[in-house]
């Protein structure tokens, strides 16, 4: 397959960027989107040009490192699919594909398609944990937890921290990310003890880092590669005001 690419190139966060045209040929339909970019970078290096910088790690859809806006959608045209799990068979032969970085005030561009998402780490470090002594893990079956609570906690904990919710939101809100981290600990007895402090510090940290407010548009749930529900945002807001 052959494709025309329009890719955002930017040297650093201080300089202006622009869309640059590229063409790729002989791309297998079974090639992943990131592998296609790898092939493009190989050709750029052979021509003596600077390769395109983009974030990636596990390429298995679980680490949350890949962060591309493809044809105007976070992670591309497929629902509940991260960029690394997107394959070129999802595009038409000869199609023009627009590739941009995640854009948000809290996600400054480092270079090209690579963005700095350490703001999400700061939200986690402010309260997304439980205080427990290590080396003394109790028998798991001694803690009675209902199946419903387990399922709700696991649904929230499936967040991979990619930031697609932030990039998709017109307000650049991190409400879904923060709510997922708060909710999965709130559902379990281990997280109940520090819940009040956790929800206050995490929401205040989110606001302080420059993320926008949630206006219940729901774009975050639509674009989330894990399909996390905005019901967790409702839980976070309810518990925060309590």
PDB file of C-alpha atoms in Angstrom:
ATOM      1  CA  UNK A   1       0.000   0.000   0.000  1.00  0.00           C
ATOM      2  CA  UNK A   2       0.997   3.619  -0.534  1.00  0.00           C
ATOM      3  CA  UNK A   3       0.109   6.603   1.638  1.00  0.00           C
ATOM      4  CA  UNK A   4       0.638  10.342   1.713  1.00  0.00           C
ATOM      5  CA  UNK A   5       1.517  11.645   5.158  1.00  0.00           C
ATOM      6  CA  UNK A   6       1.261  15.134   6.585  1.00  0.00           C
ATOM      7  CA  UNK A   7       3.271  15.042   9.812  1.00  0.00           C
ATOM      8  CA  UNK A   8       3.835  17.750  12.397  1.00  0.00           C
ATOM      9  CA  UNK A   9       7.539  18.679  12.682  1.00  0.00           C
ATOM     10  CA  UNK A  10       8.763  20.923  15.476  1.00  0.00           C
ATOM     11  CA  UNK A  11      12.348  21.189  16.739  1.00  0.00           C
ATOM     12  CA  UNK A  12      11.375  22.003  20.331  1.00  0.00           C
ATOM     13  CA  UNK A  13       8.698  23.695  22.437  1.00  0.00           C
ATOM     14  CA  UNK A  14      10.144  27.163  21.802  1.00  0.00           C
ATOM     15  CA  UNK A  15      10.139  27.080  17.998  1.00  0.00           C
ATOM     16  CA  UNK A  16       7.183  27.114  15.655  1.00  0.00           C
ATOM     17  CA  UNK A  17       6.214  23.863  13.988  1.00  0.00           C
ATOM     18  CA  UNK A  18       4.600  22.998  10.663  1.00  0.00           C
ATOM     19  CA  UNK A  19       3.075  20.126   8.730  1.00  0.00           C
ATOM     20  CA  UNK A  20       5.551  18.402   6.400  1.00  0.00           C
ATOM     21  CA  UNK A  21       4.575  16.147   3.482  1.00  0.00           C
ATOM     22  CA  UNK A  22       5.958  12.620   3.133  1.00  0.00           C
ATOM     23  CA  UNK A  23       5.150   9.557   1.044  1.00  0.00           C
ATOM     24  CA  UNK A  24       5.532   5.912   2.020  1.00  0.00           C
ATOM     25  CA  UNK A  25       5.365   2.954  -0.351  1.00  0.00           C
ATOM     26  CA  UNK A  26       5.334  -0.847  -0.155  1.00  0.00           C
ATOM     27  CA  UNK A  27       3.580  -0.801   3.232  1.00  0.00           C
ATOM     28  CA  UNK A  28       1.999  -4.125   4.207  1.00  0.00           C
ATOM     29  CA  UNK A  29      -1.645  -3.886   5.354  1.00  0.00           C
ATOM     30  CA  UNK A  30      -0.552  -5.852   8.434  1.00  0.00           C
ATOM     31  CA  UNK A  31       2.036  -3.208   9.384  1.00  0.00           C
ATOM     32  CA  UNK A  32       1.190  -1.295  12.545  1.00  0.00           C
ATOM     33  CA  UNK A  33       1.041   2.488  12.403  1.00  0.00           C
ATOM     34  CA  UNK A  34       4.221   2.816  14.473  1.00  0.00           C
ATOM     35  CA  UNK A  35       6.044   0.297  12.273  1.00  0.00           C
ATOM     36  CA  UNK A  36       5.066   2.408   9.282  1.00  0.00           C
ATOM     37  CA  UNK A  37       6.656   5.421  10.995  1.00  0.00           C
ATOM     38  CA  UNK A  38       9.737   3.281  11.680  1.00  0.00           C
ATOM     39  CA  UNK A  39      10.036   2.562   7.964  1.00  0.00           C
ATOM     40  CA  UNK A  40       9.628   6.244   7.156  1.00  0.00           C
ATOM     41  CA  UNK A  41      12.355   7.120   9.670  1.00  0.00           C
ATOM     42  CA  UNK A  42      14.713   4.564   8.128  1.00  0.00           C
ATOM     43  CA  UNK A  43      14.296   6.214   4.736  1.00  0.00           C
ATOM     44  CA  UNK A  44      14.830   9.668   6.262  1.00  0.00           C
ATOM     45  CA  UNK A  45      18.055   8.561   7.955  1.00  0.00           C
ATOM     46  CA  UNK A  46      19.351   7.058   4.695  1.00  0.00           C
ATOM     47  CA  UNK A  47      18.683  10.406   3.008  1.00  0.00           C
ATOM     48  CA  UNK A  48      20.574  12.226   5.735  1.00  0.00           C
ATOM     49  CA  UNK A  49      17.454  13.837   7.212  1.00  0.00           C
ATOM     50  CA  UNK A  50      16.372  14.033  10.846  1.00  0.00           C
ATOM     51  CA  UNK A  51      14.039  11.169  11.856  1.00  0.00           C
ATOM     52  CA  UNK A  52      10.599  11.934  13.261  1.00  0.00           C
ATOM     53  CA  UNK A  53      10.449  11.818  17.052  1.00  0.00           C
ATOM     54  CA  UNK A  54       7.432  10.019  18.551  1.00  0.00           C
ATOM     55  CA  UNK A  55       6.662   8.300  21.859  1.00  0.00           C
ATOM     56  CA  UNK A  56       6.414   4.511  22.115  1.00  0.00           C
ATOM     57  CA  UNK A  57       7.433   1.665  24.387  1.00  0.00           C
ATOM     58  CA  UNK A  58       5.679  -1.710  24.756  1.00  0.00           C
ATOM     59  CA  UNK A  59       3.727  -1.547  21.470  1.00  0.00           C
ATOM     60  CA  UNK A  60       1.201  -3.913  23.040  1.00  0.00           C
ATOM     61  CA  UNK A  61      -1.466  -1.380  24.005  1.00  0.00           C
ATOM     62  CA  UNK A  62      -0.766  -1.407  27.740  1.00  0.00           C
ATOM     63  CA  UNK A  63       1.945   1.155  28.541  1.00  0.00           C
ATOM     64  CA  UNK A  64       0.207   4.345  27.344  1.00  0.00           C
ATOM     65  CA  UNK A  65       3.312   5.823  25.726  1.00  0.00           C
ATOM     66  CA  UNK A  66       2.039   6.159  22.150  1.00  0.00           C
ATOM     67  CA  UNK A  67       0.265   9.474  21.748  1.00  0.00           C
ATOM     68  CA  UNK A  68      -0.652  10.479  18.218  1.00  0.00           C
ATOM     69  CA  UNK A  69      -3.571  12.453  16.836  1.00  0.00           C
ATOM     70  CA  UNK A  70      -4.359  10.718  13.542  1.00  0.00           C
ATOM     71  CA  UNK A  71      -6.782  12.333  11.101  1.00  0.00           C
ATOM     72  CA  UNK A  72      -8.209  14.439  13.909  1.00  0.00           C
ATOM     73  CA  UNK A  73      -8.754  11.618  16.413  1.00  0.00           C
ATOM     74  CA  UNK A  74      -6.650  10.511  19.350  1.00  0.00           C
ATOM     75  CA  UNK A  75      -5.047   7.159  18.447  1.00  0.00           C
ATOM     76  CA  UNK A  76      -6.737   7.077  15.041  1.00  0.00           C
ATOM     77  CA  UNK A  77     -10.047   5.960  13.488  1.00  0.00           C
ATOM     78  CA  UNK A  78     -10.749   2.808  15.533  1.00  0.00           C
ATOM     79  CA  UNK A  79     -12.598   2.812  18.848  1.00  0.00           C
ATOM     80  CA  UNK A  80     -10.853   1.499  21.977  1.00  0.00           C
ATOM     81  CA  UNK A  81      -7.578   1.044  20.103  1.00  0.00           C
ATOM     82  CA  UNK A  82      -4.231   2.616  20.970  1.00  0.00           C
ATOM     83  CA  UNK A  83      -1.936   3.885  18.218  1.00  0.00           C
ATOM     84  CA  UNK A  84       0.413   0.913  18.479  1.00  0.00           C
ATOM     85  CA  UNK A  85      -2.492  -1.492  17.890  1.00  0.00           C
ATOM     86  CA  UNK A  86      -3.696   0.408  14.824  1.00  0.00           C
ATOM     87  CA  UNK A  87      -2.770  -1.256  11.507  1.00  0.00           C
ATOM     88  CA  UNK A  88      -2.497   0.218   8.045  1.00  0.00           C
ATOM     89  CA  UNK A  89      -5.374  -1.937   6.776  1.00  0.00           C
ATOM     90  CA  UNK A  90      -7.601   0.548   8.618  1.00  0.00           C
ATOM     91  CA  UNK A  91      -6.752   3.142   5.943  1.00  0.00           C
ATOM     92  CA  UNK A  92      -7.531   3.287   2.243  1.00  0.00           C
ATOM     93  CA  UNK A  93      -4.942   2.876  -0.491  1.00  0.00           C
ATOM     94  CA  UNK A  94      -3.425   6.253  -1.374  1.00  0.00           C
ATOM     95  CA  UNK A  95      -5.125   8.007   1.542  1.00  0.00           C
ATOM     96  CA  UNK A  96      -3.665  11.216   2.967  1.00  0.00           C
ATOM     97  CA  UNK A  97      -3.079  10.767   6.700  1.00  0.00           C
ATOM     98  CA  UNK A  98      -2.610  13.699   9.065  1.00  0.00           C
ATOM     99  CA  UNK A  99      -0.403  12.938  12.082  1.00  0.00           C
ATOM    100  CA  UNK A 100      -0.105  15.386  14.973  1.00  0.00           C
ATOM    101  CA  UNK A 101       0.950  15.250  18.642  1.00  0.00           C
ATOM    102  CA  UNK A 102      -1.446  15.363  21.575  1.00  0.00           C
ATOM    103  CA  UNK A 103      -2.123  19.051  22.181  1.00  0.00           C
ATOM    104  CA  UNK A 104      -2.790  20.557  25.601  1.00  0.00           C
ATOM    105  CA  UNK A 105      -1.284  23.360  27.681  1.00  0.00           C
ATOM    106  CA  UNK A 106      -0.174  20.771  30.235  1.00  0.00           C
ATOM    107  CA  UNK A 107       1.461  18.638  27.486  1.00  0.00           C
ATOM    108  CA  UNK A 108       4.289  20.760  26.028  1.00  0.00           C
ATOM    109  CA  UNK A 109       5.839  19.437  22.835  1.00  0.00           C
ATOM    110  CA  UNK A 110       9.388  18.143  23.253  1.00  0.00           C
ATOM    111  CA  UNK A 111      10.032  17.443  19.576  1.00  0.00           C
ATOM    112  CA  UNK A 112       7.841  16.631  16.584  1.00  0.00           C
ATOM    113  CA  UNK A 113       5.195  14.166  17.802  1.00  0.00           C
ATOM    114  CA  UNK A 114       6.704  13.640  21.259  1.00  0.00           C
ATOM    115  CA  UNK A 115       5.049  15.442  24.175  1.00  0.00           C
ATOM    116  CA  UNK A 116       5.891  15.806  27.852  1.00  0.00           C
ATOM    117  CA  UNK A 117       3.128  14.182  29.923  1.00  0.00           C
ATOM    118  CA  UNK A 118       4.787  14.258  33.325  1.00  0.00           C
ATOM    119  CA  UNK A 119       1.841  16.333  34.562  1.00  0.00           C
ATOM    120  CA  UNK A 120      -0.099  13.061  34.745  1.00  0.00           C
ATOM    121  CA  UNK A 121       2.673  11.576  36.896  1.00  0.00           C
ATOM    122  CA  UNK A 122       2.394  14.543  39.255  1.00  0.00           C
ATOM    123  CA  UNK A 123      -1.320  13.882  39.717  1.00  0.00           C
ATOM    124  CA  UNK A 124      -0.554  10.257  40.613  1.00  0.00           C
ATOM    125  CA  UNK A 125       2.266  11.155  43.008  1.00  0.00           C
ATOM    126  CA  UNK A 126      -0.015  13.596  44.825  1.00  0.00           C
ATOM    127  CA  UNK A 127      -2.306  10.815  46.039  1.00  0.00           C
ATOM    128  CA  UNK A 128      -2.805   7.926  43.633  1.00  0.00           C
ATOM    129  CA  UNK A 129      -1.526   5.267  46.013  1.00  0.00           C
ATOM    130  CA  UNK A 130      -2.166   3.631  49.391  1.00  0.00           C
ATOM    131  CA  UNK A 131       0.222   3.736  52.357  1.00  0.00           C
ATOM    132  CA  UNK A 132       1.201   0.218  53.343  1.00  0.00           C
ATOM    133  CA  UNK A 133       4.282  -1.474  54.740  1.00  0.00           C
ATOM    134  CA  UNK A 134       6.062  -3.616  52.173  1.00  0.00           C
ATOM    135  CA  UNK A 135       6.986  -7.234  52.719  1.00  0.00           C
ATOM    136  CA  UNK A 136       3.855  -7.961  54.764  1.00  0.00           C
ATOM    137  CA  UNK A 137       1.214  -8.671  52.132  1.00  0.00           C
ATOM    138  CA  UNK A 138      -1.754 -10.445  53.761  1.00  0.00           C
ATOM    139  CA  UNK A 139      -3.574 -13.369  52.223  1.00  0.00           C
ATOM    140  CA  UNK A 140      -5.733 -11.846  49.491  1.00  0.00           C
ATOM    141  CA  UNK A 141      -8.764 -13.999  50.242  1.00  0.00           C
ATOM    142  CA  UNK A 142      -8.948 -12.643  53.797  1.00  0.00           C
ATOM    143  CA  UNK A 143     -10.277  -9.315  52.476  1.00  0.00           C
ATOM    144  CA  UNK A 144     -13.903  -9.718  51.476  1.00  0.00           C
ATOM    145  CA  UNK A 145     -14.788  -7.628  48.418  1.00  0.00           C
ATOM    146  CA  UNK A 146     -17.956  -7.991  46.344  1.00  0.00           C
ATOM    147  CA  UNK A 147     -17.657  -9.028  42.712  1.00  0.00           C
ATOM    148  CA  UNK A 148     -19.394  -5.804  41.660  1.00  0.00           C
ATOM    149  CA  UNK A 149     -16.827  -3.672  43.501  1.00  0.00           C
ATOM    150  CA  UNK A 150     -13.974  -5.695  42.005  1.00  0.00           C
ATOM    151  CA  UNK A 151     -15.316  -5.200  38.476  1.00  0.00           C
ATOM    152  CA  UNK A 152     -15.831  -1.462  38.954  1.00  0.00           C
ATOM    153  CA  UNK A 153     -12.344  -1.064  40.411  1.00  0.00           C
ATOM    154  CA  UNK A 154     -10.771  -3.064  37.607  1.00  0.00           C
ATOM    155  CA  UNK A 155     -12.605  -1.058  34.930  1.00  0.00           C
ATOM    156  CA  UNK A 156     -11.162   2.144  36.397  1.00  0.00           C
ATOM    157  CA  UNK A 157      -7.704   0.642  36.942  1.00  0.00           C
ATOM    158  CA  UNK A 158      -7.458  -0.324  33.264  1.00  0.00           C
ATOM    159  CA  UNK A 159      -6.469   3.283  32.477  1.00  0.00           C
ATOM    160  CA  UNK A 160      -3.076   3.199  30.737  1.00  0.00           C
ATOM    161  CA  UNK A 161      -2.357   6.904  31.306  1.00  0.00           C
ATOM    162  CA  UNK A 162      -1.910   7.807  27.641  1.00  0.00           C
ATOM    163  CA  UNK A 163      -3.589  11.224  27.916  1.00  0.00           C
ATOM    164  CA  UNK A 164      -6.020  10.729  25.015  1.00  0.00           C
ATOM    165  CA  UNK A 165      -8.794  12.034  27.274  1.00  0.00           C
ATOM    166  CA  UNK A 166      -6.907  15.298  27.747  1.00  0.00           C
ATOM    167  CA  UNK A 167      -6.070  15.678  24.056  1.00  0.00           C
ATOM    168  CA  UNK A 168      -9.670  14.962  22.991  1.00  0.00           C
ATOM    169  CA  UNK A 169     -11.312  17.328  25.468  1.00  0.00           C
ATOM    170  CA  UNK A 170     -12.090  20.834  24.211  1.00  0.00           C
ATOM    171  CA  UNK A 171     -11.067  22.085  27.672  1.00  0.00           C
ATOM    172  CA  UNK A 172      -7.975  19.845  27.949  1.00  0.00           C
ATOM    173  CA  UNK A 173      -9.436  18.354  31.106  1.00  0.00           C
ATOM    174  CA  UNK A 174      -7.747  15.466  32.907  1.00  0.00           C
ATOM    175  CA  UNK A 175     -10.955  14.635  34.768  1.00  0.00           C
ATOM    176  CA  UNK A 176     -11.315  11.110  33.342  1.00  0.00           C
ATOM    177  CA  UNK A 177      -7.702  10.208  34.078  1.00  0.00           C
ATOM    178  CA  UNK A 178      -7.861  11.578  37.630  1.00  0.00           C
ATOM    179  CA  UNK A 179     -11.287  10.086  38.293  1.00  0.00           C
ATOM    180  CA  UNK A 180     -10.160   6.646  37.124  1.00  0.00           C
ATOM    181  CA  UNK A 181      -7.225   6.686  39.556  1.00  0.00           C
ATOM    182  CA  UNK A 182      -9.424   7.919  42.410  1.00  0.00           C
ATOM    183  CA  UNK A 183     -12.290   5.536  41.646  1.00  0.00           C
ATOM    184  CA  UNK A 184     -10.324   2.314  41.447  1.00  0.00           C
ATOM    185  CA  UNK A 185      -8.882   2.895  44.942  1.00  0.00           C
ATOM    186  CA  UNK A 186     -12.210   4.162  46.328  1.00  0.00           C
ATOM    187  CA  UNK A 187     -13.973   0.925  45.325  1.00  0.00           C
ATOM    188  CA  UNK A 188     -11.593  -1.217  47.420  1.00  0.00           C
ATOM    189  CA  UNK A 189     -11.277  -1.376  51.223  1.00  0.00           C
ATOM    190  CA  UNK A 190      -7.523  -0.752  50.999  1.00  0.00           C
ATOM    191  CA  UNK A 191      -8.189   2.701  49.530  1.00  0.00           C
ATOM    192  CA  UNK A 192     -10.940   3.815  51.893  1.00  0.00           C
ATOM    193  CA  UNK A 193      -8.656   5.034  54.707  1.00  0.00           C
ATOM    194  CA  UNK A 194      -6.967   7.796  52.691  1.00  0.00           C
ATOM    195  CA  UNK A 195      -9.873   8.546  50.359  1.00  0.00           C
ATOM    196  CA  UNK A 196     -10.729  11.994  51.709  1.00  0.00           C
ATOM    197  CA  UNK A 197      -7.160  13.262  51.593  1.00  0.00           C
ATOM    198  CA  UNK A 198      -6.540  11.585  48.240  1.00  0.00           C
ATOM    199  CA  UNK A 199      -9.468  13.123  46.418  1.00  0.00           C
ATOM    200  CA  UNK A 200      -8.712  16.622  47.713  1.00  0.00           C
ATOM    201  CA  UNK A 201      -5.013  16.578  46.823  1.00  0.00           C
ATOM    202  CA  UNK A 202      -5.422  14.903  43.417  1.00  0.00           C
ATOM    203  CA  UNK A 203      -8.182  17.256  42.245  1.00  0.00           C
ATOM    204  CA  UNK A 204      -6.291  20.312  43.537  1.00  0.00           C
ATOM    205  CA  UNK A 205      -3.090  19.119  41.829  1.00  0.00           C
ATOM    206  CA  UNK A 206      -4.965  18.553  38.566  1.00  0.00           C
ATOM    207  CA  UNK A 207      -6.283  22.118  38.660  1.00  0.00           C
ATOM    208  CA  UNK A 208      -2.906  23.587  39.620  1.00  0.00           C
ATOM    209  CA  UNK A 209      -1.167  21.921  36.660  1.00  0.00           C
ATOM    210  CA  UNK A 210      -3.292  23.839  34.160  1.00  0.00           C
ATOM    211  CA  UNK A 211      -5.794  21.216  33.051  1.00  0.00           C
ATOM    212  CA  UNK A 212      -9.222  22.554  32.138  1.00  0.00           C
ATOM    213  CA  UNK A 213     -12.558  21.816  33.759  1.00  0.00           C
ATOM    214  CA  UNK A 214     -14.861  18.987  32.712  1.00  0.00           C
ATOM    215  CA  UNK A 215     -18.026  20.125  30.886  1.00  0.00           C
ATOM    216  CA  UNK A 216     -19.491  16.620  30.368  1.00  0.00           C
ATOM    217  CA  UNK A 217     -19.063  16.567  26.597  1.00  0.00           C
ATOM    218  CA  UNK A 218     -18.037  12.908  26.807  1.00  0.00           C
ATOM    219  CA  UNK A 219     -15.309  13.033  24.159  1.00  0.00           C
ATOM    220  CA  UNK A 220     -12.858  11.541  26.649  1.00  0.00           C
ATOM    221  CA  UNK A 221     -14.877   8.337  27.022  1.00  0.00           C
ATOM    222  CA  UNK A 222     -15.294   8.021  23.250  1.00  0.00           C
ATOM    223  CA  UNK A 223     -11.568   8.336  22.544  1.00  0.00           C
ATOM    224  CA  UNK A 224     -10.275   6.389  25.567  1.00  0.00           C
ATOM    225  CA  UNK A 225      -8.511   3.251  24.264  1.00  0.00           C
ATOM    226  CA  UNK A 226      -9.785   1.378  27.329  1.00  0.00           C
ATOM    227  CA  UNK A 227     -13.361   2.691  27.070  1.00  0.00           C
ATOM    228  CA  UNK A 228     -13.394   4.022  30.647  1.00  0.00           C
ATOM    229  CA  UNK A 229     -16.792   5.464  31.562  1.00  0.00           C
ATOM    230  CA  UNK A 230     -17.395   9.084  32.547  1.00  0.00           C
ATOM    231  CA  UNK A 231     -19.445   7.637  35.432  1.00  0.00           C
ATOM    232  CA  UNK A 232     -16.137   7.697  37.296  1.00  0.00           C
ATOM    233  CA  UNK A 233     -16.033  11.492  36.836  1.00  0.00           C
ATOM    234  CA  UNK A 234     -19.491  11.695  38.431  1.00  0.00           C
ATOM    235  CA  UNK A 235     -18.181   9.666  41.376  1.00  0.00           C
ATOM    236  CA  UNK A 236     -15.129  11.917  41.708  1.00  0.00           C
ATOM    237  CA  UNK A 237     -17.213  15.109  41.652  1.00  0.00           C
ATOM    238  CA  UNK A 238     -19.712  13.743  44.138  1.00  0.00           C
ATOM    239  CA  UNK A 239     -17.030  12.615  46.583  1.00  0.00           C
ATOM    240  CA  UNK A 240     -15.008  15.827  46.149  1.00  0.00           C
ATOM    241  CA  UNK A 241     -17.939  18.066  47.075  1.00  0.00           C
ATOM    242  CA  UNK A 242     -18.853  15.807  50.001  1.00  0.00           C
TER     243      UNK A 242
END
